[in-house]
mmCIF file with all atom_site columns, C-alpha atoms in Angstrom:
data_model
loop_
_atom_site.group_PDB
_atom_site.id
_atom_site.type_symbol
_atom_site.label_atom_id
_atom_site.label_alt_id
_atom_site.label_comp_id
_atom_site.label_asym_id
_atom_site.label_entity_id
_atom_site.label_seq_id
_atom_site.pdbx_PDB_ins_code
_atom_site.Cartn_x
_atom_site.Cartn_y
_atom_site.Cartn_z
_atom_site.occupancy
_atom_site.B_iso_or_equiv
_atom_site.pdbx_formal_charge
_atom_site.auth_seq_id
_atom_site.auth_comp_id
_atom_site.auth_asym_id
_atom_site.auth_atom_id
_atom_site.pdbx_PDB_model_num
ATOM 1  C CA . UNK A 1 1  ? -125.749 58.239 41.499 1.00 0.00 ? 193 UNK A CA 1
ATOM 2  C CA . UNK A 1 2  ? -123.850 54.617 41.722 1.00 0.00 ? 194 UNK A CA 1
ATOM 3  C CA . UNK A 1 3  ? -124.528 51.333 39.462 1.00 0.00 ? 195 UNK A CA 1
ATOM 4  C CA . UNK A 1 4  ? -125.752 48.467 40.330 1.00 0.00 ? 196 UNK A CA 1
ATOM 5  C CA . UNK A 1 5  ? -123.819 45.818 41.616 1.00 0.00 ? 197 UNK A CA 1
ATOM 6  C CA . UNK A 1 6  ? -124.599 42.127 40.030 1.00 0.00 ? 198 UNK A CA 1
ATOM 7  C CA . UNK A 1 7  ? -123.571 42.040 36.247 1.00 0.00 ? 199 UNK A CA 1
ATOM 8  C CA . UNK A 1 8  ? -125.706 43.083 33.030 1.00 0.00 ? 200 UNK A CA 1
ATOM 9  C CA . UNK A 1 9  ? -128.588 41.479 34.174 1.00 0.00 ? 201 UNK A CA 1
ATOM 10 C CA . UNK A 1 10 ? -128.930 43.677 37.359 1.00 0.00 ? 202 UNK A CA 1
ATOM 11 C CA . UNK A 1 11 ? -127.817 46.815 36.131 1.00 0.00 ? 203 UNK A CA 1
ATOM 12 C CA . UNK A 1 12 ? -130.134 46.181 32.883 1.00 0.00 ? 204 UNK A CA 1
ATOM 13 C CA . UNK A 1 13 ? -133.308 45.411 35.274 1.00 0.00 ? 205 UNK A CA 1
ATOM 14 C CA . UNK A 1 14 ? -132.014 48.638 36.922 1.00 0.00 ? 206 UNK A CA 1
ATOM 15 C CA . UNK A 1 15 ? -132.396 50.772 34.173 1.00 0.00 ? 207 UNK A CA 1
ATOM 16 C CA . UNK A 1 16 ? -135.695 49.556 32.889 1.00 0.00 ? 208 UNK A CA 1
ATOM 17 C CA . UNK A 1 17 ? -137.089 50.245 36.460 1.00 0.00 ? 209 UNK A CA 1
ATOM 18 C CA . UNK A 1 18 ? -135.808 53.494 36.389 1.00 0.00 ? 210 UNK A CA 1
ATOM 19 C CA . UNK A 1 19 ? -137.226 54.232 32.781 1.00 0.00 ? 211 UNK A CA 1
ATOM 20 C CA . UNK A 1 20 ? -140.550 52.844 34.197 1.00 0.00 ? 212 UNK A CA 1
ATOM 21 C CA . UNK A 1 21 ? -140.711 55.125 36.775 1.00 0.00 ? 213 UNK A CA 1
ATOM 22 C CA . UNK A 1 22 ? -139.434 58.262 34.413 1.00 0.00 ? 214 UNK A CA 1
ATOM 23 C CA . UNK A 1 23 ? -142.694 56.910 31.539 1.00 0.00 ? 215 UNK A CA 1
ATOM 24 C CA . UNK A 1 24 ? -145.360 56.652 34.734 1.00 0.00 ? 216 UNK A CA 1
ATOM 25 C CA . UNK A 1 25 ? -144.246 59.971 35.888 1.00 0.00 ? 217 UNK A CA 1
ATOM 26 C CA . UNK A 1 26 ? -145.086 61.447 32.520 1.00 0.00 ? 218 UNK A CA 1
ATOM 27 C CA . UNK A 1 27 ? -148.234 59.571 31.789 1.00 0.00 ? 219 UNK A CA 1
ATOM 28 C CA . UNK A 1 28 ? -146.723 57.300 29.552 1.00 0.00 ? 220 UNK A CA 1
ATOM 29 C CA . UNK A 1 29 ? -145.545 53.205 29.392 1.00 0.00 ? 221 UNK A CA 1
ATOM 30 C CA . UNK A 1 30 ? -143.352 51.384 27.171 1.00 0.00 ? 222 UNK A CA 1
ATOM 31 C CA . UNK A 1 31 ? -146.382 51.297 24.531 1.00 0.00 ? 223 UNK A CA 1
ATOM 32 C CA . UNK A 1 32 ? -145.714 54.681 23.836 1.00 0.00 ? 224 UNK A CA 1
ATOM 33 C CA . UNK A 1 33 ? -141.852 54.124 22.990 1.00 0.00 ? 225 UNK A CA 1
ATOM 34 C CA . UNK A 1 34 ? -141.407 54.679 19.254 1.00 0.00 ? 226 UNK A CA 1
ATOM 35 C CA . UNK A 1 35 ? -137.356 54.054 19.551 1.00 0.00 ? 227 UNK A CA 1
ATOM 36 C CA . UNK A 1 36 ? -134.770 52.847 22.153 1.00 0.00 ? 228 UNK A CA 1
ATOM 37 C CA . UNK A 1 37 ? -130.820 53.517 21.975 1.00 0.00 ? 229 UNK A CA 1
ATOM 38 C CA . UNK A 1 38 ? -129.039 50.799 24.136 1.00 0.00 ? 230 UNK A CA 1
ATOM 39 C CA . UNK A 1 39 ? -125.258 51.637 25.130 1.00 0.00 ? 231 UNK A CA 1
ATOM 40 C CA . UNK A 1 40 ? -123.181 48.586 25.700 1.00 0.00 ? 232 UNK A CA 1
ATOM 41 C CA . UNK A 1 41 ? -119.672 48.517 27.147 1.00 0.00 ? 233 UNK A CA 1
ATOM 42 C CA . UNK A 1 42 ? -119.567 44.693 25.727 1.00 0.00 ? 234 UNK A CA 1
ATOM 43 C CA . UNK A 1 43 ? -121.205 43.806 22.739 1.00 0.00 ? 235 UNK A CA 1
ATOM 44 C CA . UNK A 1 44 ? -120.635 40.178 24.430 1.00 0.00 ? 236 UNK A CA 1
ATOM 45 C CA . UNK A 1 45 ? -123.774 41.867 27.029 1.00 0.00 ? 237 UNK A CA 1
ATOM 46 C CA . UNK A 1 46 ? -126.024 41.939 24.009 1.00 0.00 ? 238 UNK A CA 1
ATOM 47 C CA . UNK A 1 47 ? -127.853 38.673 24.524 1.00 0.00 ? 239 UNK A CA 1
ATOM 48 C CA . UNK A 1 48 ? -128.118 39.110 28.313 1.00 0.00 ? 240 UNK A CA 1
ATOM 49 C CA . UNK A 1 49 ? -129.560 42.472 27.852 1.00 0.00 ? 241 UNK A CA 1
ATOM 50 C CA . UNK A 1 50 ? -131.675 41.564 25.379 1.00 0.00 ? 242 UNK A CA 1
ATOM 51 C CA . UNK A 1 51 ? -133.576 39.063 27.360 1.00 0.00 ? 243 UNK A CA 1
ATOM 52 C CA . UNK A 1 52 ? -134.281 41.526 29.809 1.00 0.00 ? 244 UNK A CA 1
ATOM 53 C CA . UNK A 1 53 ? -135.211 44.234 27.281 1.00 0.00 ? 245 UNK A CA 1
ATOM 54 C CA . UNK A 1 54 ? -137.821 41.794 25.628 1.00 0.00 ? 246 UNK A CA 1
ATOM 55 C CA . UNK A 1 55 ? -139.826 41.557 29.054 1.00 0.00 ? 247 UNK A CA 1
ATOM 56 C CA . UNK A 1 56 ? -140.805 45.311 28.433 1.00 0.00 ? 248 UNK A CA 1
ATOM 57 C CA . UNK A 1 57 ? -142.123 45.769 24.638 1.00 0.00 ? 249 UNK A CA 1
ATOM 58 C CA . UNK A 1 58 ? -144.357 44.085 22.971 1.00 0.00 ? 250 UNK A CA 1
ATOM 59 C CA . UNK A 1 59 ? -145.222 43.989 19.264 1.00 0.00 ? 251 UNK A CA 1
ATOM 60 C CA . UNK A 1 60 ? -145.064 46.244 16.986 1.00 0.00 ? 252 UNK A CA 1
ATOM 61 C CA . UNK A 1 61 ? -141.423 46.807 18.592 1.00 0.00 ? 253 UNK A CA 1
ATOM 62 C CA . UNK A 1 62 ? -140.003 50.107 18.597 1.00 0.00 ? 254 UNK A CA 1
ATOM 63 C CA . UNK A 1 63 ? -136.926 50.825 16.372 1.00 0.00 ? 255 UNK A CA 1
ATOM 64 C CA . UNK A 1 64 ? -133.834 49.907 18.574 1.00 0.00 ? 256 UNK A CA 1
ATOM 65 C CA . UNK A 1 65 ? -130.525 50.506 18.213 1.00 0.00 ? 257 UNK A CA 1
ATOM 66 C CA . UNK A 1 66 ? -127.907 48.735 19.779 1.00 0.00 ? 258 UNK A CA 1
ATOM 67 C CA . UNK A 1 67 ? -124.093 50.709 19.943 1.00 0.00 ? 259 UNK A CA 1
ATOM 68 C CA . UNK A 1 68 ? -120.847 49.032 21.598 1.00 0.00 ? 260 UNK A CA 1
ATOM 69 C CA . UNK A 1 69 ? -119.071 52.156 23.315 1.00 0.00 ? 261 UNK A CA 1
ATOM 70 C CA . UNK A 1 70 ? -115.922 52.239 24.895 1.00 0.00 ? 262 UNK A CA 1
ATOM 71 C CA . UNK A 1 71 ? -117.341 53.677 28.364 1.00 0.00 ? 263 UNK A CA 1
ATOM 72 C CA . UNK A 1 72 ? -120.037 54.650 29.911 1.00 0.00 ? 264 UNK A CA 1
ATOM 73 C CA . UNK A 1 73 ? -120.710 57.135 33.111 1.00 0.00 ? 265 UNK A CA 1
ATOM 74 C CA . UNK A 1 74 ? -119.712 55.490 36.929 1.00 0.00 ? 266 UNK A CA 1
ATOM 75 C CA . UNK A 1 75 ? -118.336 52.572 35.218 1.00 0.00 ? 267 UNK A CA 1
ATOM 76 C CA . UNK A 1 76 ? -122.017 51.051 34.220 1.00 0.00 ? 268 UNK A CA 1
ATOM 77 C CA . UNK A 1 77 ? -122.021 48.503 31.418 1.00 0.00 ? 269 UNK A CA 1
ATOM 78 C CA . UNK A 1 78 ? -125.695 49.203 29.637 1.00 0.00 ? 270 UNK A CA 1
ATOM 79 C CA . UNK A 1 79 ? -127.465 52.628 28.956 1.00 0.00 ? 271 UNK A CA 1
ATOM 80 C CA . UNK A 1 80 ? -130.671 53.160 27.450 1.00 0.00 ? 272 UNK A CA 1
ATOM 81 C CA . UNK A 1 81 ? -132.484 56.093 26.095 1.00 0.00 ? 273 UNK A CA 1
ATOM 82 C CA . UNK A 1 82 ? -136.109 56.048 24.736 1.00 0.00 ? 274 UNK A CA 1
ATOM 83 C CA . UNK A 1 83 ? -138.132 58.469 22.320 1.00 0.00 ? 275 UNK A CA 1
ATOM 84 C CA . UNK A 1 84 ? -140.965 58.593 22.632 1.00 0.00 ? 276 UNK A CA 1
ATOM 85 C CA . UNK A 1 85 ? -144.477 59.781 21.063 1.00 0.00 ? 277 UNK A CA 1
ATOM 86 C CA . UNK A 1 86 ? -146.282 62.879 22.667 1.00 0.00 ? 278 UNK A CA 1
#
């Protein structure tokens, strides 16, 4: 319900915790991921967020897209949604 405090980096780390969690609940890890959807309020974040983002995939990467937005919910700078396979 509130973002974490401490810049991209923290609210990034944040958010792949949280999509850990959400993949172990449902049996699945980030090997299963066929396609991510990152939400920046800064395209300026991209690098920062990126180097996060790398520590969770490995190769053959999913298809990523990466879309500067104007806002996000609470204020957060980075959102992420994954697809992925059944």
């Amino acid at each position: 319900g509130k973002v974490v405090e401490g810049g991209i980096l923290a609210e990034t780390e944040c958010v792949f915790r949280n999509l850990s969690a959400v993949l172990r609940a449902a049996g699945k890890s980030f090997d299963d991921v066929v396609r991510a959807g990152v939400f920046l309020t800064s395209m300026s974040d991209y690098v920062a967020m990126n180097g996060i983002y790398a520590k969770y995939f490995s190769q053959p990467f999913p298809a990523r897209t990466t879309i500067g937005v104007a806002a996000l919910p609470l204020g957060a700078r980075v959102e992420i949604d994954l697809v992925v396979k059944a």
